[in-house]
PDB file of C-alpha atoms in Angstrom:
ATOM      1  CA  MET A 707    -158.040  16.650-173.134  1.00  0.00           C
ATOM      2  CA  SER A 708    -158.341  17.595-169.478  1.00  0.00           C
ATOM      3  CA  ASN A 709    -156.927  14.294-168.527  1.00  0.00           C
ATOM      4  CA  ARG A 710    -153.539  15.024-169.648  1.00  0.00           C
ATOM      5  CA  PRO A 711    -150.930  15.911-166.976  1.00  0.00           C
ATOM      6  CA  PHE A 712    -150.603  19.462-166.248  1.00  0.00           C
ATOM      7  CA  CYS A 713    -147.108  20.664-167.003  1.00  0.00           C
ATOM      8  CA  SER A 714    -144.796  23.715-165.621  1.00  0.00           C
ATOM      9  CA  VAL A 715    -142.014  24.937-168.106  1.00  0.00           C
ATOM     10  CA  VAL A 716    -139.542  26.593-166.009  1.00  0.00           C
ATOM     11  CA  ILE A 717    -136.882  28.987-167.656  1.00  0.00           C
ATOM     12  CA  PRO A 718    -134.101  30.731-165.913  1.00  0.00           C
ATOM     13  CA  ALA A 719    -133.225  34.087-167.724  1.00  0.00           C
ATOM     14  CA  PHE A 720    -130.453  36.654-167.484  1.00  0.00           C
ATOM     15  CA  ASN A 721    -130.072  39.429-170.243  1.00  0.00           C
ATOM     16  CA  GLU A 722    -131.860  37.385-172.855  1.00  0.00           C
ATOM     17  CA  GLU A 723    -133.648  40.192-174.593  1.00  0.00           C
ATOM     18  CA  GLN A 724    -132.290  39.295-178.069  1.00  0.00           C
ATOM     19  CA  ASP A 725    -133.595  35.715-177.915  1.00  0.00           C
ATOM     20  CA  ILE A 726    -136.299  35.169-175.253  1.00  0.00           C
ATOM     21  CA  GLU A 727    -139.174  36.348-177.426  1.00  0.00           C
ATOM     22  CA  THR A 728    -138.559  33.865-180.100  1.00  0.00           C
ATOM     23  CA  SER A 729    -137.975  31.073-177.331  1.00  0.00           C
ATOM     24  CA  LEU A 730    -141.380  31.755-175.547  1.00  0.00           C
ATOM     25  CA  SER A 731    -143.169  32.073-178.853  1.00  0.00           C
ATOM     26  CA  SER A 732    -142.200  28.629-179.707  1.00  0.00           C
ATOM     27  CA  LEU A 733    -143.370  27.447-176.315  1.00  0.00           C
ATOM     28  CA  VAL A 734    -146.688  29.454-176.449  1.00  0.00           C
ATOM     29  CA  ASN A 735    -147.481  27.711-179.799  1.00  0.00           C
ATOM     30  CA  GLN A 736    -147.529  23.994-178.943  1.00  0.00           C
ATOM     31  CA  SER A 737    -149.715  21.061-179.911  1.00  0.00           C
ATOM     32  CA  TYR A 738    -150.126  20.274-176.241  1.00  0.00           C
ATOM     33  CA  PRO A 739    -153.449  21.896-174.930  1.00  0.00           C
ATOM     34  CA  ARG A 740    -152.464  25.514-173.861  1.00  0.00           C
ATOM     35  CA  ASP A 741    -154.609  25.160-170.582  1.00  0.00           C
ATOM     36  CA  ARG A 742    -152.656  22.121-169.710  1.00  0.00           C
ATOM     37  CA  TYR A 743    -149.381  23.836-169.273  1.00  0.00           C
ATOM     38  CA  GLU A 744    -147.793  27.114-167.829  1.00  0.00           C
ATOM     39  CA  ILE A 745    -144.663  29.044-168.620  1.00  0.00           C
ATOM     40  CA  ILE A 746    -142.648  30.219-165.739  1.00  0.00           C
ATOM     41  CA  VAL A 747    -139.694  32.682-166.352  1.00  0.00           C
ATOM     42  CA  VAL A 748    -137.192  33.185-163.502  1.00  0.00           C
ATOM     43  CA  ASP A 749    -135.250  36.524-164.061  1.00  0.00           C
ATOM     44  CA  ASN A 750    -131.852  36.413-162.477  1.00  0.00           C
ATOM     45  CA  GLY A 751    -131.312  39.984-162.131  1.00  0.00           C
ATOM     46  CA  SER A 752    -131.308  41.034-165.987  1.00  0.00           C
ATOM     47  CA  THR A 753    -130.348  44.595-166.615  1.00  0.00           C
ATOM     48  CA  ASP A 754    -132.030  44.659-170.261  1.00  0.00           C
ATOM     49  CA  ARG A 755    -135.763  44.061-171.384  1.00  0.00           C
ATOM     50  CA  THR A 756    -135.681  40.611-170.441  1.00  0.00           C
ATOM     51  CA  PRO A 757    -138.215  40.904-167.759  1.00  0.00           C
ATOM     52  CA  GLU A 758    -140.622  43.052-169.854  1.00  0.00           C
ATOM     53  CA  ILE A 759    -140.655  40.640-172.666  1.00  0.00           C
ATOM     54  CA  ALA A 760    -141.089  37.557-170.380  1.00  0.00           C
ATOM     55  CA  ALA A 761    -144.083  39.055-168.634  1.00  0.00           C
ATOM     56  CA  ALA A 762    -145.740  39.510-171.978  1.00  0.00           C
ATOM     57  CA  HIS A 763    -145.504  35.968-173.103  1.00  0.00           C
ATOM     58  CA  ALA A 764    -145.030  33.853-170.010  1.00  0.00           C
ATOM     59  CA  ASP A 765    -147.894  32.846-167.548  1.00  0.00           C
ATOM     60  CA  LEU A 766    -145.693  33.797-164.644  1.00  0.00           C
ATOM     61  CA  THR A 767    -142.513  35.956-164.213  1.00  0.00           C
ATOM     62  CA  LEU A 768    -140.495  35.836-161.094  1.00  0.00           C
ATOM     63  CA  ASN A 769    -137.500  37.638-159.928  1.00  0.00           C
ATOM     64  CA  MET A 770    -134.387  36.179-158.135  1.00  0.00           C
ATOM     65  CA  PRO A 771    -131.462  38.483-158.637  1.00  0.00           C
ATOM     66  CA  ASP A 772    -128.978  36.389-156.883  1.00  0.00           C
ATOM     67  CA  GLY A 773    -128.096  32.694-156.959  1.00  0.00           C
ATOM     68  CA  ASN A 774    -126.655  30.091-159.421  1.00  0.00           C
ATOM     69  CA  VAL A 775    -128.596  28.615-162.025  1.00  0.00           C
ATOM     70  CA  GLY A 776    -129.733  25.604-159.984  1.00  0.00           C
ATOM     71  CA  ALA A 777    -131.064  27.993-157.398  1.00  0.00           C
ATOM     72  CA  VAL A 778    -132.911  29.934-160.184  1.00  0.00           C
ATOM     73  CA  ARG A 779    -134.480  26.569-161.548  1.00  0.00           C
ATOM     74  CA  ASN A 780    -135.535  25.660-158.025  1.00  0.00           C
ATOM     75  CA  PHE A 781    -137.168  29.021-157.405  1.00  0.00           C
ATOM     76  CA  GLY A 782    -139.345  28.642-160.312  1.00  0.00           C
ATOM     77  CA  ILE A 783    -140.197  24.866-159.539  1.00  0.00           C
ATOM     78  CA  ALA A 784    -141.343  25.935-156.090  1.00  0.00           C
ATOM     79  CA  SER A 785    -143.958  28.094-157.780  1.00  0.00           C
ATOM     80  CA  ALA A 786    -144.912  25.432-160.290  1.00  0.00           C
ATOM     81  CA  SER A 787    -148.283  23.739-160.456  1.00  0.00           C
ATOM     82  CA  GLY A 788    -147.531  20.979-162.784  1.00  0.00           C
ATOM     83  CA  ALA A 789    -147.164  17.324-162.121  1.00  0.00           C
ATOM     84  CA  VAL A 790    -144.604  17.296-164.768  1.00  0.00           C
ATOM     85  CA  ILE A 791    -141.563  19.763-164.722  1.00  0.00           C
ATOM     86  CA  ILE A 792    -140.054  20.763-167.851  1.00  0.00           C
ATOM     87  CA  CYS A 793    -136.917  22.631-168.162  1.00  0.00           C
ATOM     88  CA  THR A 794    -135.368  24.711-170.844  1.00  0.00           C
ATOM     89  CA  ASP A 795    -133.344  28.024-171.332  1.00  0.00           C
ATOM     90  CA  ALA A 796    -134.310  31.348-172.454  1.00  0.00           C
ATOM     91  CA  ASP A 797    -132.322  31.196-175.671  1.00  0.00           C
ATOM     92  CA  CYS A 798    -133.589  27.914-176.945  1.00  0.00           C
ATOM     93  CA  VAL A 799    -136.295  27.261-179.561  1.00  0.00           C
ATOM     94  CA  VAL A 800    -138.419  24.025-179.527  1.00  0.00           C
ATOM     95  CA  ASN A 801    -140.524  22.184-182.029  1.00  0.00           C
ATOM     96  CA  SER A 802    -144.172  22.673-181.911  1.00  0.00           C
ATOM     97  CA  ASP A 803    -144.746  19.126-180.836  1.00  0.00           C
ATOM     98  CA  TRP A 804    -141.978  19.374-177.984  1.00  0.00           C
ATOM     99  CA  ILE A 805    -144.291  19.200-174.920  1.00  0.00           C
ATOM    100  CA  GLU A 806    -146.582  16.592-176.421  1.00  0.00           C
ATOM    101  CA  THR A 807    -143.598  14.349-177.228  1.00  0.00           C
ATOM    102  CA  GLY A 808    -142.061  14.733-173.969  1.00  0.00           C
ATOM    103  CA  VAL A 809    -145.174  14.089-171.761  1.00  0.00           C
ATOM    104  CA  ALA A 810    -146.125  11.068-174.045  1.00  0.00           C
ATOM    105  CA  LEU A 811    -142.783   9.687-173.309  1.00  0.00           C
ATOM    106  CA  LEU A 812    -143.244  10.115-169.530  1.00  0.00           C
ATOM    107  CA  GLU A 813    -146.731   8.800-169.629  1.00  0.00           C
ATOM    108  CA  LYS A 814    -145.431   5.537-171.308  1.00  0.00           C
ATOM    109  CA  ASN A 815    -142.494   5.099-168.921  1.00  0.00           C
ATOM    110  CA  PRO A 816    -143.444   6.297-165.554  1.00  0.00           C
ATOM    111  CA  LYS A 817    -140.009   5.548-163.834  1.00  0.00           C
ATOM    112  CA  HIS A 818    -138.076   7.587-166.396  1.00  0.00           C
ATOM    113  CA  ALA A 819    -136.743  11.103-166.960  1.00  0.00           C
ATOM    114  CA  PHE A 820    -136.210  12.379-170.514  1.00  0.00           C
ATOM    115  CA  GLY A 821    -134.006  14.930-172.214  1.00  0.00           C
ATOM    116  CA  GLY A 822    -132.872  16.094-175.500  1.00  0.00           C
ATOM    117  CA  GLY A 823    -129.854  17.037-177.020  1.00  0.00           C
ATOM    118  CA  LEU A 824    -128.922  19.966-179.332  1.00  0.00           C
ATOM    119  CA  ARG A 825    -129.696  20.468-183.103  1.00  0.00           C
ATOM    120  CA  ALA A 826    -127.894  22.837-185.391  1.00  0.00           C
ATOM    121  CA  ARG A 827    -129.770  26.024-186.191  1.00  0.00           C
ATOM    122  CA  GLU A 828    -130.231  26.964-190.224  1.00  0.00           C
ATOM    123  CA  ASN A 829    -127.313  28.877-191.353  1.00  0.00           C
ATOM    124  CA  ALA A 830    -125.202  27.844-188.112  1.00  0.00           C
ATOM    125  CA  SER A 831    -121.716  29.057-187.847  1.00  0.00           C
ATOM    126  CA  TRP A 832    -119.094  26.352-188.429  1.00  0.00           C
ATOM    127  CA  ILE A 833    -118.448  26.339-184.711  1.00  0.00           C
ATOM    128  CA  GLU A 834    -122.058  25.473-184.035  1.00  0.00           C
ATOM    129  CA  LYS A 835    -121.981  22.840-186.812  1.00  0.00           C
ATOM    130  CA  TYR A 836    -118.889  20.913-186.002  1.00  0.00           C
ATOM    131  CA  TRP A 837    -119.662  21.170-182.117  1.00  0.00           C
ATOM    132  CA  ILE A 838    -123.242  19.960-182.224  1.00  0.00           C
ATOM    133  CA  LEU A 839    -122.774  17.487-185.134  1.00  0.00           C
ATOM    134  CA  ASN A 840    -126.641  17.203-185.547  1.00  0.00           C
ATOM    135  CA  GLU A 841    -127.708  19.142-188.560  1.00  0.00           C
ATOM    136  CA  SER A 842    -130.572  16.756-189.222  1.00  0.00           C
ATOM    137  CA  GLY A 843    -132.034  16.742-185.594  1.00  0.00           C
ATOM    138  CA  LYS A 844    -132.145  12.985-185.798  1.00  0.00           C
ATOM    139  CA  SER A 845    -129.162  12.202-183.441  1.00  0.00           C
ATOM    140  CA  THR A 846    -127.560  13.300-180.274  1.00  0.00           C
ATOM    141  CA  GLN A 847    -124.224  12.945-178.823  1.00  0.00           C
ATOM    142  CA  GLN A 848    -125.297  13.814-175.409  1.00  0.00           C
ATOM    143  CA  ARG A 849    -125.750  11.123-172.733  1.00  0.00           C
ATOM    144  CA  ALA A 850    -126.469  13.306-169.672  1.00  0.00           C
ATOM    145  CA  LEU A 851    -129.447  15.729-169.018  1.00  0.00           C
ATOM    146  CA  MET A 852    -128.847  19.235-170.230  1.00  0.00           C
ATOM    147  CA  GLY A 853    -130.768  22.120-168.792  1.00  0.00           C
ATOM    148  CA  SER A 854    -131.918  23.039-172.425  1.00  0.00           C
ATOM    149  CA  SER A 855    -134.314  19.920-172.370  1.00  0.00           C
ATOM    150  CA  ILE A 856    -135.341  18.160-169.530  1.00  0.00           C
ATOM    151  CA  PHE A 857    -138.816  16.234-168.743  1.00  0.00           C
ATOM    152  CA  MET A 858    -139.437  14.740-165.363  1.00  0.00           C
ATOM    153  CA  TRP A 859    -142.310  14.100-163.059  1.00  0.00           C
ATOM    154  CA  LYS A 860    -142.284  16.590-160.173  1.00  0.00           C
ATOM    155  CA  ARG A 861    -142.623  13.879-157.559  1.00  0.00           C
ATOM    156  CA  ASP A 862    -139.351  12.378-158.892  1.00  0.00           C
ATOM    157  CA  LEU A 863    -137.558  15.627-159.051  1.00  0.00           C
ATOM    158  CA  LYS A 864    -138.571  16.284-155.368  1.00  0.00           C
ATOM    159  CA  GLN A 865    -137.293  12.961-154.218  1.00  0.00           C
ATOM    160  CA  LEU A 866    -133.798  13.785-155.781  1.00  0.00           C
ATOM    161  CA  GLY A 867    -133.698  17.050-153.930  1.00  0.00           C
ATOM    162  CA  ASP A 868    -134.202  19.392-157.028  1.00  0.00           C
ATOM    163  CA  PHE A 869    -131.084  21.033-158.683  1.00  0.00           C
ATOM    164  CA  ASN A 870    -127.705  21.600-157.011  1.00  0.00           C
ATOM    165  CA  GLU A 871    -127.694  25.255-155.789  1.00  0.00           C
ATOM    166  CA  THR A 872    -124.021  25.503-155.028  1.00  0.00           C
ATOM    167  CA  MET A 873    -122.864  24.985-158.582  1.00  0.00           C
ATOM    168  CA  THR A 874    -122.157  27.701-161.128  1.00  0.00           C
ATOM    169  CA  SER A 875    -122.791  25.265-163.791  1.00  0.00           C
ATOM    170  CA  GLY A 876    -123.343  21.634-164.375  1.00  0.00           C
ATOM    171  CA  GLU A 877    -126.348  21.286-162.157  1.00  0.00           C
ATOM    172  CA  ASP A 878    -127.972  19.509-164.950  1.00  0.00           C
ATOM    173  CA  SER A 879    -125.341  16.732-165.162  1.00  0.00           C
ATOM    174  CA  ASP A 880    -125.489  16.680-161.389  1.00  0.00           C
ATOM    175  CA  LEU A 881    -128.952  15.918-161.459  1.00  0.00           C
ATOM    176  CA  TYR A 882    -128.585  13.237-164.190  1.00  0.00           C
ATOM    177  CA  GLU A 883    -125.862  11.380-161.898  1.00  0.00           C
ATOM    178  CA  ARG A 884    -128.377  11.418-158.921  1.00  0.00           C
ATOM    179  CA  ALA A 885    -131.157  10.143-160.869  1.00  0.00           C
ATOM    180  CA  LEU A 886    -129.287   7.195-161.849  1.00  0.00           C
ATOM    181  CA  ALA A 887    -127.911   6.514-158.545  1.00  0.00           C
ATOM    182  CA  ASN A 888    -131.301   6.565-157.362  1.00  0.00           C
ATOM    183  CA  GLY A 889    -132.736   4.221-159.787  1.00  0.00           C
ATOM    184  CA  LEU A 890    -134.422   6.582-162.167  1.00  0.00           C
ATOM    185  CA  GLU A 891    -133.831   5.705-165.785  1.00  0.00           C
ATOM    186  CA  VAL A 892    -132.769   8.554-167.935  1.00  0.00           C
ATOM    187  CA  THR A 893    -133.123   8.450-171.698  1.00  0.00           C
ATOM    188  CA  ILE A 894    -131.940  11.298-174.185  1.00  0.00           C
ATOM    189  CA  SER A 895    -134.224  11.368-177.075  1.00  0.00           C
ATOM    190  CA  PRO A 896    -133.509  13.189-180.513  1.00  0.00           C
ATOM    191  CA  GLU A 897    -137.179  14.182-180.659  1.00  0.00           C
ATOM    192  CA  LEU A 898    -136.808  16.397-177.657  1.00  0.00           C
ATOM    193  CA  SER A 899    -133.601  18.144-179.054  1.00  0.00           C
ATOM    194  CA  VAL A 900    -133.759  21.980-179.147  1.00  0.00           C
ATOM    195  CA  SER A 901    -131.982  24.660-181.168  1.00  0.00           C
ATOM    196  CA  HIS A 902    -129.677  26.816-178.965  1.00  0.00           C
ATOM    197  CA  LYS A 903    -129.906  30.516-180.305  1.00  0.00           C
ATOM    198  CA  GLY A 904    -127.082  31.340-177.641  1.00  0.00           C
ATOM    199  CA  CYS A 905    -124.516  28.911-179.206  1.00  0.00           C
ATOM    200  CA  PRO A 906    -121.089  30.674-179.627  1.00  0.00           C
ATOM    201  CA  GLU A 907    -120.389  31.892-182.912  1.00  0.00           C
ATOM    202  CA  THR A 908    -116.673  32.880-182.155  1.00  0.00           C
ATOM    203  CA  LEU A 909    -113.739  30.807-180.662  1.00  0.00           C
ATOM    204  CA  ARG A 910    -113.424  33.397-178.094  1.00  0.00           C
ATOM    205  CA  ASP A 911    -117.084  32.926-177.072  1.00  0.00           C
ATOM    206  CA  PHE A 912    -116.606  29.299-177.277  1.00  0.00           C
ATOM    207  CA  ILE A 913    -113.606  29.164-174.895  1.00  0.00           C
ATOM    208  CA  THR A 914    -115.225  31.542-172.455  1.00  0.00           C
ATOM    209  CA  ARG A 915    -118.325  29.299-172.054  1.00  0.00           C
ATOM    210  CA  GLN A 916    -115.803  26.221-171.412  1.00  0.00           C
ATOM    211  CA  ILE A 917    -113.953  27.999-168.817  1.00  0.00           C
ATOM    212  CA  TRP A 918    -117.247  28.901-166.976  1.00  0.00           C
ATOM    213  CA  HIS A 919    -118.360  25.081-167.108  1.00  0.00           C
ATOM    214  CA  SER A 920    -115.208  23.750-165.749  1.00  0.00           C
ATOM    215  CA  GLU A 921    -114.523  26.250-162.796  1.00  0.00           C
ATOM    216  CA  ASN A 922    -116.645  23.524-160.762  1.00  0.00           C
ATOM    217  CA  TYR A 923    -114.407  20.710-161.231  1.00  0.00           C
ATOM    218  CA  ILE A 924    -112.440  21.322-158.154  1.00  0.00           C
ATOM    219  CA  LEU A 925    -115.491  21.684-155.943  1.00  0.00           C
ATOM    220  CA  ASP A 926    -115.830  17.951-155.657  1.00  0.00           C
ATOM    221  CA  LEU A 927    -112.576  16.445-156.549  1.00  0.00           C
ATOM    222  CA  LYS A 928    -113.633  12.949-155.794  1.00  0.00           C
ATOM    223  CA  LYS A 929    -116.528  13.129-158.147  1.00  0.00           C
ATOM    224  CA  SER A 930    -114.372  14.803-160.893  1.00  0.00           C
ATOM    225  CA  LEU A 931    -111.808  12.173-160.708  1.00  0.00           C
ATOM    226  CA  GLN A 932    -114.538   9.640-161.788  1.00  0.00           C
ATOM    227  CA  ASP A 933    -115.248  12.017-165.057  1.00  0.00           C
ATOM    228  CA  LYS A 934    -113.149  10.871-168.204  1.00  0.00           C
ATOM    229  CA  VAL A 935    -113.184  14.455-169.723  1.00  0.00           C
ATOM    230  CA  PHE A 936    -111.714  15.700-166.390  1.00  0.00           C
ATOM    231  CA  TRP A 937    -108.767  13.188-166.881  1.00  0.00           C
ATOM    232  CA  LEU A 938    -108.389  14.166-170.539  1.00  0.00           C
ATOM    233  CA  THR A 939    -108.223  17.925-169.163  1.00  0.00           C
ATOM    234  CA  LEU A 940    -105.622  17.023-166.715  1.00  0.00           C
ATOM    235  CA  ILE A 941    -103.431  15.127-169.403  1.00  0.00           C
ATOM    236  CA  TYR A 942    -103.939  18.188-171.919  1.00  0.00           C
ATOM    237  CA  LEU A 943    -103.184  20.698-169.154  1.00  0.00           C
ATOM    238  CA  SER A 944    -100.029  18.746-168.329  1.00  0.00           C
ATOM    239  CA  CYS A 945     -98.696  18.704-171.739  1.00  0.00           C
ATOM    240  CA  LEU A 946     -99.354  22.262-172.284  1.00  0.00           C
ATOM    241  CA  ALA A 947     -97.487  23.247-169.132  1.00  0.00           C
ATOM    242  CA  THR A 948     -94.656  21.148-170.059  1.00  0.00           C
ATOM    243  CA  VAL A 949     -94.597  22.723-173.600  1.00  0.00           C
ATOM    244  CA  LEU A 950     -94.311  26.080-171.899  1.00  0.00           C
ATOM    245  CA  ILE A 951     -91.605  25.090-169.746  1.00  0.00           C
ATOM    246  CA  THR A 952     -89.583  23.261-172.417  1.00  0.00           C
ATOM    247  CA  VAL A 953     -89.890  26.199-174.701  1.00  0.00           C
ATOM    248  CA  PHE A 954     -88.620  28.513-171.905  1.00  0.00           C
ATOM    249  CA  THR A 955     -85.714  26.331-171.544  1.00  0.00           C
ATOM    250  CA  ALA A 956     -84.890  26.091-175.085  1.00  0.00           C
ATOM    251  CA  ASN A 957     -85.577  22.313-175.406  1.00  0.00           C
ATOM    252  CA  PHE A 958     -87.643  22.516-178.608  1.00  0.00           C
ATOM    253  CA  PHE A 959     -87.624  18.868-179.514  1.00  0.00           C
ATOM    254  CA  PHE A 960     -89.173  17.794-176.112  1.00  0.00           C
ATOM    255  CA  ALA A 961     -91.642  20.615-176.489  1.00  0.00           C
ATOM    256  CA  THR A 962     -92.630  19.313-180.009  1.00  0.00           C
ATOM    257  CA  LEU A 963     -92.912  15.835-178.393  1.00  0.00           C
ATOM    258  CA  MET A 964     -95.128  16.970-175.882  1.00  0.00           C
ATOM    259  CA  LEU A 965     -97.286  19.247-178.286  1.00  0.00           C
ATOM    260  CA  ALA A 966     -97.896  16.209-180.132  1.00  0.00           C
ATOM    261  CA  CYS A 967     -98.827  14.141-177.113  1.00  0.00           C
ATOM    262  CA  GLY A 968    -101.213  16.973-176.100  1.00  0.00           C
ATOM    263  CA  GLN A 969    -103.209  16.039-179.248  1.00  0.00           C
ATOM    264  CA  MET A 970    -104.261  12.715-178.000  1.00  0.00           C
ATOM    265  CA  PRO A 971    -107.058  13.955-175.539  1.00  0.00           C
ATOM    266  CA  ALA A 972    -108.311  16.347-178.361  1.00  0.00           C
ATOM    267  CA  VAL A 973    -108.476  13.309-181.040  1.00  0.00           C
ATOM    268  CA  ILE A 974    -110.052  11.041-178.347  1.00  0.00           C
ATOM    269  CA  LEU A 975    -112.820  13.612-178.023  1.00  0.00           C
ATOM    270  CA  SER A 976    -113.347  14.135-181.678  1.00  0.00           C
ATOM    271  CA  LEU A 977    -113.644  10.420-182.244  1.00  0.00           C
ATOM    272  CA  LYS A 978    -116.107  10.047-179.340  1.00  0.00           C
ATOM    273  CA  ARG A 979    -118.286  12.896-180.675  1.00  0.00           C
ATOM    274  CA  ILE A 980    -118.237  11.629-184.195  1.00  0.00           C
ATOM    275  CA  THR A 981    -119.251   8.117-183.131  1.00  0.00           C
ATOM    276  CA  ARG A 982    -122.025   9.157-180.865  1.00  0.00           C
ATOM    277  CA  SER A 983    -123.535  11.443-183.390  1.00  0.00           C
ATOM    278  CA  ALA A 984    -122.974   9.105-186.213  1.00  0.00           C
ATOM    279  CA  TRP A 985    -121.757  12.031-188.127  1.00  0.00           C
ATOM    280  CA  ARG A 986    -120.428  11.177-191.618  1.00  0.00           C
ATOM    281  CA  VAL A 987    -117.080  12.870-192.199  1.00  0.00           C
ATOM    282  CA  ASN A 988    -116.802  13.940-195.877  1.00  0.00           C
ATOM    283  CA  SER A 989    -113.393  15.494-195.925  1.00  0.00           C
ATOM    284  CA  LEU A 990    -110.045  16.192-194.218  1.00  0.00           C
ATOM    285  CA  ALA A 991    -111.059  19.754-193.681  1.00  0.00           C
ATOM    286  CA  GLU A 992    -114.048  18.698-191.554  1.00  0.00           C
ATOM    287  CA  ILE A 993    -112.015  16.356-189.241  1.00  0.00           C
ATOM    288  CA  SER A 994    -109.761  19.377-188.935  1.00  0.00           C
ATOM    289  CA  LYS A 995    -112.269  21.579-187.716  1.00  0.00           C
ATOM    290  CA  ILE A 996    -113.813  19.112-185.337  1.00  0.00           C
ATOM    291  CA  ILE A 997    -110.388  18.425-183.795  1.00  0.00           C
ATOM    292  CA  LEU A 998    -109.586  22.043-183.542  1.00  0.00           C
ATOM    293  CA  LEU A 999    -112.846  22.661-181.596  1.00  0.00           C
ATOM    294  CA  ASP A1000    -111.940  19.856-179.294  1.00  0.00           C
ATOM    295  CA  ASN A1001    -108.504  21.691-178.652  1.00  0.00           C
ATOM    296  CA  VAL A1002    -110.317  24.955-177.828  1.00  0.00           C
ATOM    297  CA  TYR A1003    -112.592  22.890-175.689  1.00  0.00           C
ATOM    298  CA  LEU A1004    -109.643  21.522-173.729  1.00  0.00           C
ATOM    299  CA  ILE A1005    -107.833  24.755-173.457  1.00  0.00           C
ATOM    300  CA  GLY A1006    -110.864  26.333-171.967  1.00  0.00           C
ATOM    301  CA  ARG A1007    -111.619  23.444-169.464  1.00  0.00           C
ATOM    302  CA  SER A1008    -108.011  23.561-168.650  1.00  0.00           C
ATOM    303  CA  ILE A1009    -108.058  27.293-167.857  1.00  0.00           C
ATOM    304  CA  GLY A1010    -111.374  26.954-165.810  1.00  0.00           C
ATOM    305  CA  LEU A1011    -109.768  24.083-163.850  1.00  0.00           C
ATOM    306  CA  VAL A1012    -106.863  26.391-162.993  1.00  0.00           C
ATOM    307  CA  LYS A1013    -109.182  29.118-162.192  1.00  0.00           C
ATOM    308  CA  GLY A1014    -111.234  26.978-159.820  1.00  0.00           C
ATOM    309  CA  ILE A1015    -108.045  25.901-158.083  1.00  0.00           C
ATOM    310  CA  LEU A1016    -106.859  29.486-157.537  1.00  0.00           C
ATOM    311  CA  LYS A1017    -110.319  30.624-156.436  1.00  0.00           C
ATOM    312  CA  THR A1018    -110.501  27.917-154.015  1.00  0.00           C
ATOM    313  CA  MET A1019    -107.046  28.415-152.707  1.00  0.00           C
ATOM    314  CA  SER A1020    -107.664  32.076-152.379  1.00  0.00           C
ATOM    315  CA  ARG A1021    -110.491  31.886-149.720  1.00  0.00           C
ATOM    316  CA  PRO A1022    -109.691  32.111-146.090  1.00  0.00           C
ATOM    317  CA  GLY A1023    -108.729  28.578-144.875  1.00  0.00           C
ATOM    318  CA  GLY A1024    -109.118  27.527-148.588  1.00  0.00           C
ATOM    319  CA  ARG A1025    -108.411  23.961-149.550  1.00  0.00           C
ATOM    320  CA  LEU A1026    -109.290  21.650-152.379  1.00  0.00           C
ATOM    321  CA  ALA A1027    -112.412  19.559-151.909  1.00  0.00           C
ATOM    322  CA  ARG A1028    -112.083  16.052-151.374  1.00  0.00           C
TER     323      ARG A1028
END
């Protein structure tokens, strides 16, 4: 088995003491030969027991207290010995054949990068269940790479220039777009999907995560304008703003009309997610929960967009990116 490619699993971590041991245990117990892969954890300034737990299970634990997630991933990759770079997160649990499956796909498809989606955990909350729409683990609604499951030859990653270090989130989607632009095939395989123990279990946590994800929209406006979700967010935000204005002016008929129009982006997102995941809808209650989540998603994205604009404009000489 010594001819198998040596792999480096790189994991950024910040205050993950609750989940990282389970995550690392799933990585240690793989069908792939243990002497043919290393586990590297990069701690991003945790204030809990994350570094101690990581040191007990990982082959290498690094410390990078400052920097966005892309920079943290790159810091680990710089110390990686593997010909294959594998990325996941500190709150993800993988199947026992995860590395074996990903490496086999790379070996059969040399000019490819592979990723996985998310599969719902056992006893998942309704938020996780109706957001992921993948209880069986046999489908995926994702089309872009996600940091929770990426397999790539190190040479290809280096040719792309590693992860974007300026983005607070979305560095995985950025890598996906650059890979396609540079002629690298990208395939999202359900076999590489992972369980995300950090999935939001309350609407408050869910909306907070969406705010965080969308603050980067304004960093590259030209790129964002090519994103369909960005346009749906703009439409949704415009409708919400109009509703607030018309309610203030007591024009309740127009407010109701705009509130109804604002549902179109949410319904479009719901239909896209249902179609991509091949989810079988069994009741009106299920549809209602899916559409509710997409409303919360768009509210969070709208808040993040506004927050990003205000943050940019508040800087000295601040202006919107073009």
